[in-house]
Amino acid sequence: MAGRPAAPVQILPPNAVLIPAAVAPQKLGPFELRLMLDDDVRPQLEWLAARGLLKNSFDCPRNRNSTSPCHLATDAVAKNCRRLVNFIRDICAEDVRRNPRQLGGFDNNGQPIVVEIDESYFFRRKFHRGRRVNGLWLFAAIERDSGLCMMEVVPERTAQTLVPLIQQWCLPGTHIISDGWAAYSNLSQLNGGVYLHDVVVHQENFVDPLHPEIHTQNVENLWMRAKRKLRRQFGTTRQLFDTYLREFVWQTVVMDSIEKAHESKDLDLSGAARGVWLVKVPKYLAEEWKNAPPNADVGKLSITKSSTPGGKPEVVFSLDEPSAKATPRGDPTKPAVPKYHKFMLTGIVNQNLYVLATEMSEKVSIEGKVIQRAECRPLGDPSYMKLKRIQIEMSNRPQKEVKQLKHAVNNYKPVAAHSVNIADEKKKKEEGKKSRLDKERVMEMLYSAFEKHQYYNVKDLVQITKQPITYLKEILKESCLYNMKAPHKNMWELKPEFRHYKEPK
């Protein structure tokens, strides 16, 4: 029995829908972007309906029923939502592309900041099963303490590809930690040694037992979170993978920092209308400004208008003569600070940045609104590179420490070498250093071994051939099969075409 048509279902009350005059002055900030990129559909529909981007209510064109049972209406809503979400995702990706974050450098105490780097493959088949997928190689770097990160799709994992990205992302003085990949072998010699570099060999352990701080656990965790989020998106929209990746970086860097700084406190807004520049300066330059006399000039800014329409002006900062001839902390043995610095200007897109000041009483006030963001860099001054090399050397020097002991310390008598260590050293001297033999010679040794037994563990083959395990695995992959199932799991056997013995019937 047909009844009266149901009333349209409204997403919001009619009085909650904004008029165009109220929508026009609004700015799309990070919190609105985070809302639109969320998996929950209801807040997205409410946000769209309130700004007139989606009809607040409409009937089904088939039977005049509400939108709930109408597939045509919900399909139209989903299509509009996807279109707008893709547009907002492009905004996030463009922000990451235009404003790349620089990692590392030195902290406030003059110590190198640790940055972990690694490369990973997106996405390989699970257990070598299913449809073959041509994946992508990604390279990432993450600051250990702050969580700032950068990720990029790379065509290959060679040093020619990865080293320029490291130089672009990591500031001089950075303490880089990586695995034993060959492309990272010369990082400590770049630009005369402006980077510290430590390696953790994953074939041996994931955390160095002698130095527990040497590991890449943070970047491995970054890969886990990225693959968990991007695996579903990669299968259907491969052409949008780059924007999905940059969106992930944007959420990791921008939103995490905003959420940490967002706390409910009383805020003094008396200086909110003042315009300020947010400039990142080297530590030695900040110390010069801090030690300068009150109301004294420390330098001059030279601003040159760009010759191209709409281009950014060129800003150069020059120290005055007393500051330029000064040495860090008044030490005459150290080189003088660079005199000329260039301001790298970056735009502020879809963000409202303010400078906050805190006092001992935990009172928070706004010093001004950031109208320009910049980074102060020296203009390729050789004294700057010399200064950084000296800082790296100073950070590695042991520091004397005096500690008062509250109880007696029992020391054992030192032993020059234990019996186990003596036996290992003697064995190494007798065996000598493992050197690579000719490939054909190694193959003959393998054939001779496999004539005696059909299955071998790689450690047993290393003892038989006396070859490095990496070189031996390269040969085994060409002529042998690796068993991944019981009863001969993790064992090698010859491929059928290389077998010279008769199999038992």
Coordinates of C-alpha atoms in Angstrom, one line a residue:
M1 CA 0.0 0.0 0.0
A2 CA 1.5 3.3 -1.1
G3 CA 1.8 6.0 1.5
R4 CA 2.9 9.5 1.5
P5 CA 6.5 10.1 0.3
A6 CA 9.0 10.3 3.1
A7 CA 10.5 13.7 3.9
P8 CA 14.1 14.3 2.6
V9 CA 16.8 13.4 5.1
Q10 CA 18.9 16.5 6.0
I11 CA 22.6 16.3 6.7
L12 CA 22.6 19.5 8.8
P13 CA 19.8 21.7 10.2
P14 CA 18.9 24.4 7.6
N15 CA 20.2 27.2 9.9
A16 CA 23.7 25.5 10.0
V17 CA 24.3 25.9 6.3
L18 CA 26.5 29.0 5.7
I19 CA 25.7 31.6 3.2
P20 CA 28.2 32.4 0.4
A21 CA 29.3 35.6 2.0
A22 CA 30.3 33.7 5.2
V23 CA 32.1 31.0 3.2
A24 CA 34.2 33.3 1.0
P25 CA 36.6 34.8 3.7
Q26 CA 37.3 31.3 5.2
K27 CA 40.7 29.8 4.9
L28 CA 41.4 26.1 4.6
G29 CA 43.7 25.3 7.4
P30 CA 45.5 22.1 8.5
F31 CA 42.7 20.9 10.8
E32 CA 40.1 21.1 8.0
L33 CA 42.5 19.2 5.7
R34 CA 42.9 16.5 8.4
L35 CA 39.2 16.3 8.7
M36 CA 38.7 15.8 4.9
L37 CA 41.4 13.1 4.8
D38 CA 39.9 11.1 7.6
D39 CA 38.2 7.8 7.0
D40 CA 35.0 8.8 8.8
V41 CA 32.4 9.9 6.1
R42 CA 30.0 11.8 8.4
P43 CA 32.2 14.7 9.3
Q44 CA 33.1 15.1 5.6
L45 CA 29.5 15.3 4.6
E46 CA 28.7 17.8 7.3
W47 CA 31.7 20.0 6.3
L48 CA 30.7 19.9 2.6
A49 CA 27.0 20.6 3.3
A50 CA 27.8 23.5 5.6
R51 CA 29.7 25.3 2.8
G52 CA 27.3 24.6 0.0
L53 CA 29.6 22.1 -1.8
L54 CA 27.0 19.4 -1.3
K55 CA 23.2 19.6 -1.2
N56 CA 22.0 19.4 2.4
S57 CA 19.0 17.3 1.4
F58 CA 17.4 15.9 -1.8
D59 CA 15.0 13.2 -2.9
C60 CA 15.6 10.1 -4.9
P61 CA 14.7 10.7 -8.6
R62 CA 13.1 7.2 -8.8
N63 CA 10.5 7.0 -6.0
R64 CA 10.7 10.3 -4.1
N65 CA 12.2 8.6 -1.1
S66 CA 14.9 10.0 1.1
T67 CA 18.6 9.7 0.3
S68 CA 19.2 6.7 2.6
P69 CA 17.9 4.0 0.3
C70 CA 18.7 5.7 -3.0
H71 CA 21.8 4.4 -4.7
L72 CA 21.8 7.1 -7.4
A73 CA 22.0 9.9 -4.8
T74 CA 24.7 8.2 -2.6
D75 CA 26.8 7.5 -5.7
A76 CA 26.6 11.2 -6.6
V77 CA 27.6 12.2 -3.1
A78 CA 30.6 9.7 -3.1
K79 CA 31.8 11.0 -6.5
N80 CA 31.8 14.7 -5.3
C81 CA 33.5 13.7 -2.1
R82 CA 36.2 11.8 -3.9
R83 CA 36.8 14.7 -6.3
L84 CA 37.1 17.2 -3.4
V85 CA 39.3 14.9 -1.3
N86 CA 41.7 14.4 -4.3
F87 CA 41.8 18.2 -4.7
I88 CA 42.7 18.6 -1.0
R89 CA 45.3 15.8 -1.2
D90 CA 46.9 17.7 -4.1
I91 CA 47.2 20.7 -1.9
C92 CA 49.0 18.7 0.7
A93 CA 51.3 17.2 -1.9
E94 CA 52.1 20.6 -3.3
D95 CA 53.0 22.0 0.1
V96 CA 55.5 19.1 0.6
R97 CA 56.9 19.7 -2.8
R98 CA 57.3 23.5 -2.5
N99 CA 58.5 23.4 1.1
P100 CA 60.9 20.5 1.6
R101 CA 61.9 20.0 5.2
Q102 CA 65.6 20.0 6.0
L103 CA 66.7 17.5 8.6
G104 CA 69.6 17.1 11.0
G105 CA 72.3 19.7 11.7
F106 CA 73.1 20.6 15.3
D107 CA 70.8 20.9 18.3
N108 CA 70.8 23.7 20.8
N109 CA 73.7 22.0 22.7
G110 CA 75.9 21.8 19.6
Q111 CA 75.5 18.1 19.3
P112 CA 74.8 16.4 15.9
I113 CA 71.2 15.5 15.3
V114 CA 70.6 11.9 14.4
V115 CA 68.9 11.2 11.0
E116 CA 68.1 7.6 10.0
I117 CA 68.0 6.8 6.2
D118 CA 66.8 3.7 4.4
E119 CA 65.3 2.5 1.1
S120 CA 62.4 0.1 0.7
Y121 CA 60.4 -1.6 -2.1
F122 CA 56.7 -0.9 -2.5
F123 CA 55.0 -3.4 -2.9
R124 CA 56.2 -7.0 -3.4
R125 CA 54.0 -10.0 -3.5
K126 CA 53.4 -11.8 -0.2
F127 CA 55.2 -15.2 -0.1
H128 CA 55.9 -14.8 -3.8
R129 CA 52.3 -15.6 -4.7
G130 CA 49.6 -13.9 -6.6
R131 CA 49.7 -11.5 -9.5
R132 CA 53.1 -10.0 -10.3
V133 CA 53.2 -6.3 -9.4
N134 CA 55.8 -3.9 -10.7
G135 CA 56.5 -2.0 -7.5
L136 CA 58.5 1.2 -6.7
W137 CA 61.7 1.9 -4.8
L138 CA 61.3 4.6 -2.1
F139 CA 64.0 6.5 -0.1
A140 CA 63.3 8.0 3.3
A141 CA 65.0 10.0 6.0
I142 CA 63.7 10.7 9.5
E143 CA 65.0 12.7 12.5
R144 CA 65.2 10.4 15.5
D145 CA 64.0 12.8 18.1
S146 CA 61.5 15.1 16.3
G147 CA 60.0 12.6 13.9
L148 CA 60.4 15.0 10.9
C149 CA 60.7 12.9 7.7
M150 CA 61.1 13.1 4.0
M151 CA 60.2 10.4 1.4
E152 CA 60.8 10.2 -2.3
V153 CA 60.2 7.7 -5.1
V154 CA 63.6 6.9 -6.8
P155 CA 64.2 5.0 -10.0
E156 CA 67.2 3.0 -8.5
R157 CA 69.2 2.6 -5.4
T158 CA 72.6 3.7 -6.7
A159 CA 74.8 6.3 -5.0
Q160 CA 74.2 8.7 -8.0
T161 CA 70.5 8.7 -7.1
L162 CA 70.5 8.6 -3.3
V163 CA 73.5 10.9 -2.4
P164 CA 72.0 14.1 -4.0
L165 CA 68.8 13.5 -2.0
I166 CA 70.9 13.1 1.2
Q167 CA 72.7 16.4 0.5
Q168 CA 69.4 18.1 -0.2
W169 CA 67.6 16.9 2.9
C170 CA 70.4 16.7 5.5
L171 CA 72.1 19.8 6.9
P172 CA 75.9 19.8 7.5
G173 CA 76.9 18.2 10.8
T174 CA 74.1 15.6 10.7
H175 CA 74.8 12.2 12.3
I176 CA 73.5 9.8 9.6
I177 CA 72.8 6.2 10.5
S178 CA 72.0 3.6 7.8
D179 CA 72.3 0.0 6.9
G180 CA 75.3 -1.5 5.0
W181 CA 74.0 -0.7 1.5
A182 CA 76.9 0.1 -0.8
A183 CA 75.5 3.4 -1.9
Y184 CA 76.1 4.8 1.6
S185 CA 79.8 3.8 1.8
N186 CA 81.3 7.3 1.2
L187 CA 78.8 9.5 3.2
S188 CA 81.5 10.4 5.7
Q189 CA 83.7 11.8 3.0
L190 CA 81.1 14.1 1.3
N191 CA 82.1 17.8 1.1
G192 CA 85.2 17.2 3.1
G193 CA 83.5 15.2 5.9
V194 CA 80.6 17.4 7.0
Y195 CA 78.5 14.3 7.9
L196 CA 79.0 11.7 10.6
H197 CA 78.0 8.2 9.5
D198 CA 77.5 5.0 11.4
V199 CA 76.3 1.6 9.9
V200 CA 74.3 -1.2 11.4
V201 CA 74.7 -4.5 9.6
H202 CA 71.2 -6.1 9.5
Q203 CA 72.7 -9.5 8.5
E204 CA 74.3 -9.6 12.0
N205 CA 71.8 -7.7 14.2
F206 CA 69.3 -4.9 14.0
V207 CA 70.7 -3.0 17.0
D208 CA 74.5 -2.8 17.6
P209 CA 75.0 -4.6 20.9
L210 CA 78.1 -2.5 21.7
H211 CA 76.5 0.8 20.7
P212 CA 72.7 0.5 21.3
E213 CA 72.1 4.0 19.9
I214 CA 73.2 2.8 16.4
H215 CA 70.0 1.4 14.8
T216 CA 67.4 2.2 12.1
Q217 CA 64.3 1.3 14.1
N218 CA 62.6 4.7 13.6
V219 CA 62.9 4.6 9.8
E220 CA 61.7 0.9 9.8
N221 CA 58.7 2.0 11.8
L222 CA 58.1 4.7 9.3
W223 CA 58.1 2.1 6.5
M224 CA 55.6 0.0 8.4
R225 CA 53.2 2.9 8.9
A226 CA 53.5 4.0 5.3
K227 CA 53.0 0.5 3.8
R228 CA 50.0 0.0 6.0
K229 CA 48.4 3.2 4.8
L230 CA 49.4 3.1 1.1
R231 CA 49.0 -0.6 0.3
R232 CA 45.2 -0.3 -0.2
Q233 CA 45.6 2.9 -2.3
F234 CA 48.4 1.5 -4.5
G235 CA 46.4 -1.3 -6.1
T236 CA 43.6 0.9 -7.7
T237 CA 45.2 4.3 -8.3
R238 CA 48.8 3.8 -9.3
Q239 CA 49.0 7.2 -11.1
L240 CA 48.1 8.9 -7.8
F241 CA 50.7 7.1 -5.7
D242 CA 53.1 10.1 -5.6
T243 CA 50.3 12.4 -4.2
Y244 CA 49.3 9.7 -1.7
L245 CA 53.0 9.5 -0.5
R246 CA 53.3 13.2 -0.1
E247 CA 50.0 13.3 1.7
F248 CA 51.4 10.8 4.2
V249 CA 54.5 12.9 4.7
W250 CA 52.4 16.0 5.2
Q251 CA 50.2 14.3 7.8
T252 CA 53.3 12.9 9.6
V253 CA 55.2 16.2 9.7
V254 CA 52.6 19.0 9.8
M255 CA 49.7 17.4 11.7
D256 CA 51.8 15.7 14.3
S257 CA 53.6 19.0 15.1
I258 CA 50.3 20.9 15.3
E259 CA 48.7 18.3 17.6
K260 CA 51.7 18.4 20.0
A261 CA 51.7 22.2 20.2
H262 CA 47.9 22.5 20.5
E263 CA 47.1 22.9 24.2
S264 CA 44.4 24.8 26.0
K265 CA 46.0 27.7 27.8
D266 CA 45.3 31.4 28.4
L267 CA 46.7 33.3 25.5
D268 CA 47.7 37.0 25.3
L269 CA 46.5 38.4 21.9
S270 CA 47.8 41.9 22.3
G271 CA 50.6 41.4 19.6
A272 CA 48.6 39.3 17.2
A273 CA 48.4 42.1 14.6
R274 CA 52.2 42.5 14.4
G275 CA 53.9 41.1 11.3
V276 CA 57.1 39.1 11.9
W277 CA 59.5 37.0 9.8
L278 CA 60.3 33.4 10.9
V279 CA 64.0 32.9 10.1
K280 CA 66.0 29.7 10.8
V281 CA 69.6 30.8 11.5
P282 CA 72.8 28.7 12.3
K283 CA 73.7 28.4 15.9
Y284 CA 76.9 30.4 15.6
L285 CA 74.9 33.3 14.2
A286 CA 72.3 33.1 16.9
E287 CA 75.1 33.3 19.5
E288 CA 76.5 36.4 17.9
W289 CA 73.1 38.1 18.0
K290 CA 72.5 36.9 21.6
N291 CA 75.9 38.3 22.8
A292 CA 75.6 41.6 20.9
P293 CA 75.2 44.8 23.0
P294 CA 71.6 46.1 23.5
N295 CA 70.2 48.2 20.6
A296 CA 73.4 47.5 18.6
D297 CA 73.4 46.8 14.8
V298 CA 74.6 43.3 14.1
G299 CA 74.3 43.4 10.3
K300 CA 72.3 44.7 7.3
L301 CA 69.7 43.2 5.0
S302 CA 70.0 43.7 1.2
I303 CA 66.8 43.1 -0.6
T304 CA 66.9 42.9 -4.4
K305 CA 63.6 42.9 -6.4
S306 CA 63.2 39.9 -8.7
S307 CA 63.5 40.6 -12.5
T308 CA 60.8 38.1 -13.3
P309 CA 57.2 39.0 -12.7
G310 CA 55.9 37.4 -9.5
G311 CA 59.3 36.1 -8.6
K312 CA 60.7 36.1 -5.0
P313 CA 63.1 38.9 -4.0
E314 CA 66.7 38.0 -3.2
V315 CA 67.6 38.8 0.4
V316 CA 71.2 38.8 1.5
F317 CA 72.3 39.4 5.2
S318 CA 75.8 40.7 5.9
L319 CA 77.3 40.9 9.3
D320 CA 79.0 44.0 10.4
E321 CA 82.8 44.0 10.7
P322 CA 83.2 43.3 14.4
S323 CA 80.7 40.3 14.2
A324 CA 82.3 39.0 11.0
K325 CA 85.8 39.0 12.5
A326 CA 84.6 37.4 15.8
T327 CA 85.1 33.7 16.5
P328 CA 82.6 31.3 18.0
R329 CA 82.5 31.8 21.8
G330 CA 85.6 34.0 21.6
D331 CA 88.0 31.1 20.8
P332 CA 90.9 32.4 18.7
T333 CA 91.7 28.9 17.4
K334 CA 88.4 28.6 15.6
P335 CA 87.7 30.1 12.2
A336 CA 85.7 33.3 11.9
V337 CA 82.0 33.1 11.2
P338 CA 80.9 33.7 7.6
K339 CA 80.0 37.3 6.8
Y340 CA 77.4 36.9 4.1
H341 CA 74.3 34.8 4.3
K342 CA 71.4 34.3 2.0
F343 CA 67.7 34.1 3.0
M344 CA 65.9 31.3 1.3
L345 CA 62.3 32.5 1.2
T346 CA 59.4 30.0 1.4
G347 CA 55.8 30.9 1.1
I348 CA 53.1 30.2 3.8
V349 CA 50.3 28.3 2.1
N350 CA 47.1 27.6 3.9
Q351 CA 48.6 28.1 7.3
N352 CA 48.3 30.7 10.0
L353 CA 51.6 30.9 11.8
Y354 CA 52.2 32.9 15.0
V355 CA 55.2 33.4 17.2
L356 CA 54.5 32.5 20.8
A357 CA 56.4 33.5 23.9
T358 CA 56.4 31.8 27.2
E359 CA 57.5 32.9 30.6
M360 CA 58.4 31.2 33.8
S361 CA 54.9 31.7 35.0
E362 CA 53.7 29.6 32.0
K363 CA 52.0 32.7 30.6
V364 CA 51.7 32.4 26.8
S365 CA 51.5 35.4 24.5
I366 CA 51.6 36.0 20.8
E367 CA 54.5 38.1 19.6
G368 CA 53.2 38.5 16.1
K369 CA 51.8 36.8 13.0
V370 CA 54.4 35.2 10.6
I371 CA 54.1 36.9 7.2
Q372 CA 57.3 35.4 5.7
R373 CA 59.3 32.3 6.4
A374 CA 63.0 32.0 5.5
E375 CA 66.2 30.0 6.2
C376 CA 69.5 31.8 6.6
R377 CA 72.4 30.0 4.8
P378 CA 76.0 30.9 4.2
L379 CA 77.0 31.7 0.6
G380 CA 79.4 28.8 0.1
D381 CA 82.0 30.4 2.4
P382 CA 85.0 28.0 2.9
S383 CA 85.2 29.2 6.5
Y384 CA 81.7 27.8 7.1
M385 CA 82.8 24.3 5.9
K386 CA 85.9 24.5 8.1
L387 CA 83.8 25.6 11.0
K388 CA 81.5 22.6 10.6
R389 CA 84.4 20.1 10.4
I390 CA 85.8 21.5 13.6
Q391 CA 82.4 21.1 15.3
I392 CA 82.2 17.5 14.2
E393 CA 85.6 16.8 15.6
M394 CA 84.7 18.5 18.9
S395 CA 81.5 16.5 19.2
N396 CA 83.5 13.2 18.9
R397 CA 86.1 14.1 21.6
P398 CA 85.5 12.5 25.0
Q399 CA 84.4 14.8 27.7
K400 CA 85.8 14.6 31.2
E401 CA 83.2 13.9 33.9
V402 CA 83.6 13.9 37.6
K403 CA 81.0 11.7 39.5
Q404 CA 80.8 11.2 43.3
L405 CA 80.3 7.5 44.1
K406 CA 78.0 6.5 46.9
H407 CA 79.3 3.0 47.3
A408 CA 82.4 1.1 46.7
V409 CA 83.0 -0.4 43.2
N410 CA 84.3 -3.9 42.9
N411 CA 86.6 -4.3 40.0
Y412 CA 87.7 -7.6 38.6
K413 CA 91.3 -8.2 37.6
P414 CA 91.6 -7.4 33.9
V415 CA 92.5 -10.3 31.6
A416 CA 94.4 -9.7 28.4
A417 CA 92.4 -12.3 26.4
H418 CA 90.1 -15.1 27.4
S419 CA 90.6 -18.6 26.1
V420 CA 87.7 -18.3 23.7
N421 CA 89.1 -15.1 22.1
I422 CA 92.5 -16.7 21.9
A423 CA 91.1 -19.7 20.1
D424 CA 89.1 -17.5 17.6
E425 CA 92.1 -15.3 16.8
K426 CA 94.3 -18.4 16.3
K427 CA 91.7 -19.9 14.0
K428 CA 91.4 -16.7 11.9
K429 CA 95.2 -16.6 11.5
E430 CA 95.4 -20.2 10.4
E431 CA 92.5 -19.9 7.9
G432 CA 93.6 -16.5 6.6
K433 CA 91.4 -13.9 5.0
K434 CA 88.7 -15.2 2.7
S435 CA 89.4 -14.2 -0.9
R436 CA 87.2 -14.7 -3.9
L437 CA 88.2 -17.6 -6.1
D438 CA 87.3 -18.0 -9.7
K439 CA 83.6 -18.6 -10.3
E440 CA 84.2 -21.9 -12.2
R441 CA 86.5 -23.1 -9.4
V442 CA 83.7 -22.4 -6.9
M443 CA 81.2 -24.2 -9.1
E444 CA 83.4 -27.3 -9.2
M445 CA 83.6 -27.3 -5.4
L446 CA 79.8 -27.0 -5.2
Y447 CA 79.3 -29.8 -7.7
S448 CA 81.6 -32.0 -5.7
A449 CA 79.8 -31.3 -2.5
F450 CA 76.3 -31.9 -3.9
E451 CA 77.4 -35.3 -5.2
K452 CA 77.8 -36.3 -1.6
H453 CA 74.6 -34.8 -0.2
Q454 CA 71.6 -33.3 -2.0
Y455 CA 70.8 -30.6 0.6
Y456 CA 73.2 -28.1 2.3
N457 CA 72.9 -25.2 4.6
V458 CA 74.7 -22.0 3.5
K459 CA 77.0 -22.1 6.5
D460 CA 78.2 -25.5 5.6
L461 CA 78.9 -24.4 2.0
V462 CA 80.9 -21.4 3.4
Q463 CA 83.1 -23.8 5.3
I464 CA 83.5 -26.1 2.3
T465 CA 84.3 -23.3 -0.2
K466 CA 86.0 -20.8 2.1
Q467 CA 84.3 -18.0 0.2
P468 CA 82.5 -14.9 1.5
I469 CA 78.9 -15.5 2.1
T470 CA 77.7 -12.7 -0.2
Y471 CA 79.8 -13.9 -3.2
L472 CA 78.7 -17.5 -2.5
K473 CA 75.0 -16.6 -2.5
E474 CA 75.3 -14.9 -5.9
I475 CA 76.6 -18.2 -7.3
L476 CA 74.0 -20.3 -5.5
K477 CA 71.2 -18.2 -6.9
E478 CA 72.3 -19.0 -10.4
S479 CA 72.7 -22.8 -10.0
C480 CA 70.8 -23.8 -7.0
L481 CA 67.3 -23.7 -5.5
Y482 CA 66.4 -22.4 -2.1
N483 CA 63.8 -24.5 -0.2
M484 CA 61.3 -22.5 1.8
K485 CA 59.2 -25.4 3.0
A486 CA 59.7 -28.4 5.3
P487 CA 61.3 -30.9 5.5
H488 CA 64.4 -29.2 3.9
K489 CA 63.5 -25.6 4.8
N490 CA 66.4 -23.0 4.5
M491 CA 68.5 -25.6 2.6
W492 CA 70.0 -25.3 -0.9
E493 CA 70.0 -28.0 -3.7
L494 CA 71.2 -28.0 -7.3
K495 CA 68.8 -27.2 -10.0
P496 CA 67.8 -30.2 -12.1
E497 CA 69.7 -29.0 -15.2
F498 CA 73.0 -28.9 -13.1
R499 CA 72.6 -32.3 -11.5
H500 CA 75.2 -34.8 -12.6
Y501 CA 74.0 -37.6 -10.3
K502 CA 71.1 -40.0 -10.6
E503 CA 68.2 -39.4 -8.3
P504 CA 67.1 -42.4 -6.3
K505 CA 64.0 -44.2 -7.7

